[in-house]
């Protein structure tokens, strides 16, 4: 029987510090009512502490997952880290995470697909399992968005938060795991959502800093429109391709960018609101971490054989949907 890459463990890490809507009211011209009604967010987590970056959160999550599963770090073959906020431009954050957690036999790399980073990494990782070449692969979605957010820009600072979610992939011969996926990208989206400074086009200078090019820029409305259409279309396409109806889906696991986008996507898929994983109210948009953080929060409610549709839309543009048959 065909080997599938099955998710056999989930873990998350969110920093302790809570940045509430009420605290943001004191920082920018905004209010709790606007933020909640337009996005669904009540609070988000922020990683404090000098020199702590994405690898700190990921290493905490990895250590707890390995402990929970009684797995030695030496058993991990491969680590793929999805992030837009690596510790440094290079080396890859995956390498740093491996070093911090003792995963000495693993090779690893970072993958950047913004809010779709976790799904792109999950599908990439699944190929290494399906060939039979690797037995234990960690997929990490982590972002310290607070490191690239302008806390005087109300259009972005109310949305994003910090966090990490990870899954372990192992081979399954029983038909559980990643069943199918559709992933897409279109570079036209770069105009509406980007961090322009710090790369090879605009390396950091006093001028790039003065122009705030090292912060996230988002033109919210075009992204919103593209997200509603892109996420709903690709999820519906994946379901049709696999003859899945709304009733066959146990859970929709959507990227947590905006509650209104999520509701529109669920409606289009014919999936009831009670089947939507949602934690945007407590974490905001943690970019690559949202989907695995949802799996972590809802892990106890999942049953073996449940059909999950993981779905995302984000910077790039990048978007996609993944059908997972839950394996435990
Ligand atoms: O995860 C990656 C992909 N990203 C997304 O999927 C995000 C997609 N976009 C969105 O979720 C929404 O566009 C936002 C939440 C970013 C913005 O919501 P919106 O309903 O599109 O608001 P808007 O940008 O059209 O702004 C409406 C009004 C404006 O005022 P006027 O011009 O109508 O007077 C804004 O200036 O709301 C104002 N506004 C705010 N007011 C209070 C914008 N930000 C805020 C704020 N507090 N934080």
Short mmCIF file of C-alpha atoms and ligand atoms in Angstrom, two decimals:
data_model
loop_
_atom_site.label_atom_id
_atom_site.label_comp_id
_atom_site.label_asym_id
_atom_site.label_seq_id
_atom_site.Cartn_x
_atom_site.Cartn_y
_atom_site.Cartn_z
CA UNK A 1 0.00 0.00 0.00
CA UNK A 2 1.07 3.56 -0.71
CA UNK A 3 2.99 5.22 2.11
CA UNK A 4 1.36 8.34 3.49
CA UNK A 5 2.96 10.97 5.69
CA UNK A 6 0.89 10.90 8.85
CA UNK A 7 0.85 13.58 11.52
CA UNK A 8 1.71 11.67 14.69
CA UNK A 9 2.25 14.55 17.14
CA UNK A 10 1.52 18.24 17.48
CA UNK A 11 3.03 20.87 19.76
CA UNK A 12 2.86 24.61 20.13
CA UNK A 13 4.58 27.42 21.92
CA UNK A 14 3.27 30.92 22.54
CA UNK A 15 5.09 33.55 24.59
CA UNK A 16 3.62 34.56 27.96
CA UNK A 17 3.24 38.26 27.26
CA UNK A 18 -0.31 39.17 26.21
CA UNK A 19 -0.85 42.33 24.15
CA UNK A 20 -4.58 43.09 24.45
CA UNK A 21 -6.73 45.31 22.26
CA UNK A 22 -7.05 47.64 25.24
CA UNK A 23 -3.30 48.04 25.47
CA UNK A 24 -3.17 48.79 21.72
CA UNK A 25 -5.79 51.51 22.26
CA UNK A 26 -3.12 53.35 24.26
CA UNK A 27 -0.52 52.96 21.48
CA UNK A 28 -2.44 53.84 18.28
CA UNK A 29 -5.78 55.36 17.26
CA UNK A 30 -7.86 52.18 17.45
CA UNK A 31 -10.41 50.51 19.64
CA UNK A 32 -11.40 47.06 20.84
CA UNK A 33 -14.75 47.21 19.02
CA UNK A 34 -13.13 47.94 15.63
CA UNK A 35 -10.49 45.24 16.01
CA UNK A 36 -12.94 42.55 17.16
CA UNK A 37 -15.63 43.31 14.59
CA UNK A 38 -13.21 43.65 11.62
CA UNK A 39 -10.83 40.81 12.49
CA UNK A 40 -12.09 38.68 15.42
CA UNK A 41 -8.91 39.34 17.42
CA UNK A 42 -8.98 40.10 21.18
CA UNK A 43 -5.34 39.65 22.06
CA UNK A 44 -2.04 38.38 20.72
CA UNK A 45 1.22 37.08 22.24
CA UNK A 46 4.53 38.94 22.03
CA UNK A 47 7.98 37.44 22.59
CA UNK A 48 9.93 39.71 24.93
CA UNK A 49 13.59 39.31 25.84
CA UNK A 50 16.72 40.57 24.16
CA UNK A 51 18.20 38.31 21.51
CA UNK A 52 15.25 35.91 21.49
CA UNK A 53 14.03 35.11 18.01
CA UNK A 54 11.98 32.52 16.19
CA UNK A 55 14.36 29.67 17.05
CA UNK A 56 13.71 30.24 20.76
CA UNK A 57 9.99 29.53 20.36
CA UNK A 58 10.59 26.63 17.98
CA UNK A 59 13.19 25.00 20.25
CA UNK A 60 10.74 25.12 23.18
CA UNK A 61 8.06 23.45 21.06
CA UNK A 62 10.48 20.81 19.73
CA UNK A 63 11.74 19.89 23.22
CA UNK A 64 8.17 19.47 24.50
CA UNK A 65 7.11 17.38 21.49
CA UNK A 66 10.09 15.05 21.82
CA UNK A 67 9.45 14.68 25.55
CA UNK A 68 5.73 14.02 25.02
CA UNK A 69 6.48 11.31 22.43
CA UNK A 70 9.55 9.93 24.26
CA UNK A 71 11.63 10.38 21.11
CA UNK A 72 15.34 11.10 21.15
CA UNK A 73 16.37 14.22 19.18
CA UNK A 74 18.81 11.93 17.37
CA UNK A 75 15.90 10.08 15.71
CA UNK A 76 14.76 13.11 13.69
CA UNK A 77 15.85 12.90 10.03
CA UNK A 78 14.76 16.26 8.64
CA UNK A 79 13.52 19.64 9.90
CA UNK A 80 11.71 22.11 7.65
CA UNK A 81 11.12 25.51 9.20
CA UNK A 82 8.56 27.83 7.61
CA UNK A 83 9.09 31.44 8.64
CA UNK A 84 9.30 35.01 7.37
CA UNK A 85 11.12 36.04 10.54
CA UNK A 86 14.24 33.88 10.62
CA UNK A 87 16.71 34.50 13.46
CA UNK A 88 19.14 35.88 10.86
CA UNK A 89 19.21 36.19 7.07
CA UNK A 90 21.48 33.15 7.18
CA UNK A 91 22.17 30.51 8.40
CA UNK A 92 18.75 28.92 8.27
CA UNK A 93 16.72 28.97 11.47
CA UNK A 94 16.19 25.21 11.00
CA UNK A 95 19.91 24.71 11.60
CA UNK A 96 19.82 26.80 14.76
CA UNK A 97 16.79 24.89 16.08
CA UNK A 98 18.57 21.56 15.44
CA UNK A 99 21.61 22.81 17.33
CA UNK A 100 19.56 24.09 20.28
CA UNK A 101 17.66 20.83 20.66
CA UNK A 102 20.34 18.23 19.90
CA UNK A 103 18.88 17.02 16.59
CA UNK A 104 22.36 16.12 15.42
CA UNK A 105 21.34 13.59 12.76
CA UNK A 106 18.85 15.86 11.03
CA UNK A 107 19.39 18.03 8.01
CA UNK A 108 17.19 21.03 7.63
CA UNK A 109 16.27 24.15 5.75
CA UNK A 110 13.95 27.15 5.93
CA UNK A 111 11.04 27.63 3.59
CA UNK A 112 9.41 31.00 3.00
CA UNK A 113 5.85 31.23 1.79
CA UNK A 114 4.53 33.76 4.34
CA UNK A 115 1.13 32.74 5.72
CA UNK A 116 1.09 29.60 3.56
CA UNK A 117 4.55 28.62 4.79
CA UNK A 118 3.31 25.82 7.01
CA UNK A 119 1.24 24.19 4.26
CA UNK A 120 4.06 24.50 1.73
CA UNK A 121 6.46 22.97 4.28
CA UNK A 122 4.00 20.21 5.21
CA UNK A 123 3.54 19.13 1.59
CA UNK A 124 7.29 19.36 0.91
CA UNK A 125 8.03 17.28 4.02
CA UNK A 126 5.43 14.67 3.09
CA UNK A 127 7.35 13.85 -0.11
CA UNK A 128 10.39 12.76 1.90
CA UNK A 129 8.20 10.36 3.90
CA UNK A 130 6.30 9.02 0.87
CA UNK A 131 9.51 8.01 -0.89
CA UNK A 132 10.39 5.96 2.19
CA UNK A 133 13.66 7.83 2.52
CA UNK A 134 12.86 9.54 5.84
CA UNK A 135 11.05 8.16 8.89
CA UNK A 136 10.68 11.18 11.18
CA UNK A 137 10.32 14.69 9.81
CA UNK A 138 9.52 17.81 11.85
CA UNK A 139 7.54 20.59 10.19
CA UNK A 140 7.77 23.90 12.00
CA UNK A 141 5.71 27.04 11.46
CA UNK A 142 7.13 29.90 13.49
CA UNK A 143 7.04 33.68 13.34
CA UNK A 144 8.06 36.49 15.61
CA UNK A 145 5.93 39.02 13.75
CA UNK A 146 6.56 41.64 16.45
CA UNK A 147 10.13 41.92 15.07
CA UNK A 148 8.86 43.32 11.74
CA UNK A 149 5.76 45.25 12.83
CA UNK A 150 5.55 49.02 13.14
CA UNK A 151 3.72 49.66 16.41
CA UNK A 152 2.68 53.11 15.17
CA UNK A 153 0.87 51.64 12.12
CA UNK A 154 -2.67 50.74 13.21
CA UNK A 155 -3.42 48.92 9.97
CA UNK A 156 -0.93 46.14 10.78
CA UNK A 157 -0.03 46.26 14.49
CA UNK A 158 -3.48 45.14 15.63
CA UNK A 159 -3.38 42.04 13.46
CA UNK A 160 -0.15 40.14 14.02
CA UNK A 161 1.30 38.14 16.92
CA UNK A 162 4.15 35.77 17.77
CA UNK A 163 3.99 31.99 18.07
CA UNK A 164 5.11 28.57 16.91
CA UNK A 165 3.39 25.33 15.98
CA UNK A 166 5.01 22.06 14.93
CA UNK A 167 4.00 18.63 13.73
CA UNK A 168 5.85 15.33 13.48
CA UNK A 169 5.40 13.34 10.27
CA UNK A 170 5.90 9.57 10.18
CA UNK A 171 5.06 6.95 7.54
CA UNK A 172 1.64 5.29 7.65
CA UNK A 173 0.73 2.20 5.67
CA UNK A 174 -2.90 2.31 6.83
CA UNK A 175 -4.16 5.20 4.75
CA UNK A 176 -3.80 8.01 7.29
CA UNK A 177 -1.99 11.29 6.79
CA UNK A 178 -1.60 13.80 3.98
CA UNK A 179 -3.96 12.52 1.28
CA UNK A 180 -3.89 15.29 -1.31
CA UNK A 181 -3.09 18.96 -1.72
CA UNK A 182 -3.34 21.91 -4.08
CA UNK A 183 -0.81 24.70 -3.63
CA UNK A 184 -0.62 27.94 -5.60
CA UNK A 185 1.40 31.12 -5.86
CA UNK A 186 1.22 34.36 -7.82
CA UNK A 187 3.88 37.04 -7.49
CA UNK A 188 1.43 39.80 -8.35
CA UNK A 189 0.52 39.80 -4.67
CA UNK A 190 3.90 41.23 -3.72
CA UNK A 191 2.57 44.75 -4.31
CA UNK A 192 -0.03 44.49 -1.56
CA UNK A 193 1.78 42.65 1.22
CA UNK A 194 5.52 42.76 1.74
CA UNK A 195 8.56 43.73 3.78
CA UNK A 196 10.60 45.62 1.24
CA UNK A 197 13.77 46.46 3.14
CA UNK A 198 16.60 44.23 4.26
CA UNK A 199 16.77 42.01 1.15
CA UNK A 200 19.01 42.25 -1.90
CA UNK A 201 16.95 44.98 -3.62
CA UNK A 202 17.02 47.33 -0.67
CA UNK A 203 19.76 46.26 1.74
CA UNK A 204 19.52 47.96 5.13
CA UNK A 205 20.69 51.57 5.16
CA UNK A 206 19.78 54.61 7.23
CA UNK A 207 17.44 55.54 4.41
CA UNK A 208 15.58 52.21 4.37
CA UNK A 209 15.15 52.52 8.12
CA UNK A 210 13.90 56.12 7.87
CA UNK A 211 11.40 55.02 5.23
CA UNK A 212 10.33 52.13 7.50
CA UNK A 213 10.97 49.58 4.75
CA UNK A 214 11.96 47.00 7.37
CA UNK A 215 8.35 46.77 8.54
CA UNK A 216 5.39 44.83 7.14
CA UNK A 217 3.36 46.79 4.63
CA UNK A 218 -0.17 45.63 3.88
CA UNK A 219 -2.85 47.14 1.67
CA UNK A 220 -5.61 45.28 3.48
CA UNK A 221 -8.55 45.44 1.09
CA UNK A 222 -7.03 43.84 -2.04
CA UNK A 223 -5.48 41.16 0.16
CA UNK A 224 -8.83 40.59 1.85
CA UNK A 225 -10.63 40.16 -1.48
CA UNK A 226 -7.96 37.86 -2.89
CA UNK A 227 -7.92 35.83 0.35
CA UNK A 228 -11.68 35.25 0.45
CA UNK A 229 -11.69 34.06 -3.15
CA UNK A 230 -8.36 32.20 -3.12
CA UNK A 231 -8.88 30.26 0.09
CA UNK A 232 -12.49 29.32 -0.68
CA UNK A 233 -11.75 28.37 -4.33
CA UNK A 234 -8.77 26.17 -3.56
CA UNK A 235 -10.53 24.41 -0.66
CA UNK A 236 -13.61 23.73 -2.79
CA UNK A 237 -11.41 22.53 -5.67
CA UNK A 238 -9.58 20.08 -3.39
CA UNK A 239 -12.88 18.74 -2.03
CA UNK A 240 -14.39 18.31 -5.50
CA UNK A 241 -11.25 16.60 -6.78
CA UNK A 242 -11.50 14.06 -3.96
CA UNK A 243 -15.29 13.79 -3.97
CA UNK A 244 -15.55 15.18 -0.44
CA UNK A 245 -18.80 16.89 0.59
CA UNK A 246 -19.22 19.32 3.49
CA UNK A 247 -20.55 16.48 5.65
CA UNK A 248 -17.43 14.38 5.05
CA UNK A 249 -15.20 17.09 6.52
CA UNK A 250 -14.75 16.88 10.30
CA UNK A 251 -12.68 20.07 10.58
CA UNK A 252 -11.70 23.08 8.54
CA UNK A 253 -8.30 24.29 9.74
CA UNK A 254 -7.91 27.74 8.22
CA UNK A 255 -5.08 30.23 8.37
CA UNK A 256 -6.07 32.74 11.04
CA UNK A 257 -5.83 36.12 9.30
CA UNK A 258 -9.35 37.41 9.69
CA UNK A 259 -12.50 35.80 11.10
CA UNK A 260 -14.52 37.22 8.21
CA UNK A 261 -12.28 35.47 5.64
CA UNK A 262 -12.57 32.19 7.57
CA UNK A 263 -16.38 32.37 7.78
CA UNK A 264 -16.65 33.09 4.05
CA UNK A 265 -14.42 30.11 3.25
CA UNK A 266 -16.40 27.73 5.49
CA UNK A 267 -19.67 28.92 3.94
CA UNK A 268 -18.40 28.24 0.42
CA UNK A 269 -17.22 24.75 1.45
CA UNK A 270 -20.56 23.90 3.06
CA UNK A 271 -18.82 23.29 6.39
CA UNK A 272 -20.76 24.29 9.55
CA UNK A 273 -19.29 26.88 11.91
CA UNK A 274 -18.99 24.24 14.65
CA UNK A 275 -16.39 22.47 12.50
CA UNK A 276 -14.08 25.48 12.10
CA UNK A 277 -10.91 25.56 14.16
CA UNK A 278 -10.53 29.12 15.37
CA UNK A 279 -8.12 30.67 17.85
CA UNK A 280 -7.56 34.05 16.19
CA UNK A 281 -9.15 35.76 19.20
CA UNK A 282 -6.22 34.81 21.45
CA UNK A 283 -3.21 34.76 19.13
CA UNK A 284 -4.05 37.06 16.17
CA UNK A 285 -2.25 36.28 12.92
CA UNK A 286 0.98 34.41 13.70
CA UNK A 287 1.74 33.92 9.96
CA UNK A 288 3.38 30.47 9.51
CA UNK A 289 2.27 29.30 12.97
CA UNK A 290 -1.53 29.70 12.76
CA UNK A 291 -2.48 26.30 11.34
CA UNK A 292 -0.29 24.10 13.59
CA UNK A 293 -1.32 26.25 16.59
CA UNK A 294 -4.95 25.42 15.74
CA UNK A 295 -4.12 21.70 15.57
CA UNK A 296 -2.40 22.02 18.96
CA UNK A 297 -5.38 23.78 20.56
CA UNK A 298 -7.91 21.28 19.14
CA UNK A 299 -5.78 18.12 19.39
CA UNK A 300 -7.96 16.53 22.10
CA UNK A 301 -11.10 16.91 19.98
CA UNK A 302 -9.59 15.13 16.97
CA UNK A 303 -10.44 11.51 16.25
CA UNK A 304 -8.61 8.92 14.19
CA UNK A 305 -9.92 9.00 10.63
CA UNK A 306 -11.25 12.58 10.80
CA UNK A 307 -11.00 14.40 7.47
CA UNK A 308 -9.34 17.79 7.91
CA UNK A 309 -9.03 20.48 5.26
CA UNK A 310 -6.11 22.78 6.05
CA UNK A 311 -6.37 26.00 4.09
CA UNK A 312 -4.35 29.19 3.82
CA UNK A 313 -3.84 32.44 1.95
CA UNK A 314 -1.02 34.91 2.41
CA UNK A 315 1.80 37.08 1.20
CA UNK A 316 3.24 36.30 -2.21
CA UNK A 317 0.47 35.66 -2.94
CA UNK A 318 0.68 32.07 -1.77
CA UNK A 319 -2.31 29.87 -1.04
CA UNK A 320 -3.43 26.30 -0.87
CA UNK A 321 -5.40 23.51 0.74
CA UNK A 322 -4.31 20.16 2.15
CA UNK A 323 -6.53 17.15 2.91
CA UNK A 324 -5.35 15.27 5.99
CA UNK A 325 -6.83 12.05 7.39
CA UNK A 326 -6.04 12.30 11.07
CA UNK A 327 -3.95 9.36 12.25
CA UNK A 328 -4.52 9.14 16.05
O1 LIG B 1 -2.31 36.70 6.62
C1 LIG B 1 -1.89 37.25 5.43
C2 LIG B 1 -3.02 37.68 4.57
N1 LIG B 1 -3.64 38.84 5.14
C3 LIG B 1 -4.94 38.94 5.19
O2 LIG B 1 -5.63 38.00 4.82
C4 LIG B 1 -5.52 40.25 5.67
C5 LIG B 1 -6.61 40.71 4.74
N2 LIG B 1 -7.15 41.99 5.10
C6 LIG B 1 -7.91 42.20 6.19
O3 LIG B 1 -8.08 41.31 7.00
C7 LIG B 1 -8.57 43.53 6.36
O4 LIG B 1 -8.44 44.27 5.16
C8 LIG B 1 -7.98 44.38 7.52
C9 LIG B 1 -8.36 43.73 8.86
C10 LIG B 1 -6.49 44.49 7.39
C11 LIG B 1 -8.62 45.77 7.50
O5 LIG B 1 -10.03 45.68 7.57
P1 LIG B 1 -10.94 46.42 6.50
O6 LIG B 1 -12.33 46.12 6.86
O7 LIG B 1 -10.48 46.04 5.13
O8 LIG B 1 -10.62 47.94 6.81
P2 LIG B 1 -10.08 49.07 5.82
O9 LIG B 1 -8.64 48.90 5.57
O10 LIG B 1 -11.00 49.17 4.65
O11 LIG B 1 -10.30 50.34 6.71
C12 LIG B 1 -11.65 50.78 7.07
C13 LIG B 1 -11.50 51.99 7.97
C14 LIG B 1 -10.55 53.06 7.41
O12 LIG B 1 -11.07 54.32 7.78
P3 LIG B 1 -11.94 55.21 6.76
O13 LIG B 1 -11.02 55.44 5.58
O14 LIG B 1 -13.12 54.37 6.41
O15 LIG B 1 -12.26 56.42 7.57
C15 LIG B 1 -9.27 52.80 8.14
O16 LIG B 1 -8.47 53.95 8.25
O17 LIG B 1 -10.93 51.60 9.24
C16 LIG B 1 -9.77 52.38 9.50
N3 LIG B 1 -8.82 51.56 10.25
C17 LIG B 1 -8.86 51.44 11.57
N4 LIG B 1 -9.67 51.97 12.50
C18 LIG B 1 -9.45 51.63 13.78
C19 LIG B 1 -7.81 50.81 9.76
N5 LIG B 1 -7.19 50.19 10.77
C20 LIG B 1 -7.82 50.55 11.90
C21 LIG B 1 -7.64 50.23 13.27
N6 LIG B 1 -8.48 50.79 14.17
N7 LIG B 1 -6.68 49.40 13.69
#
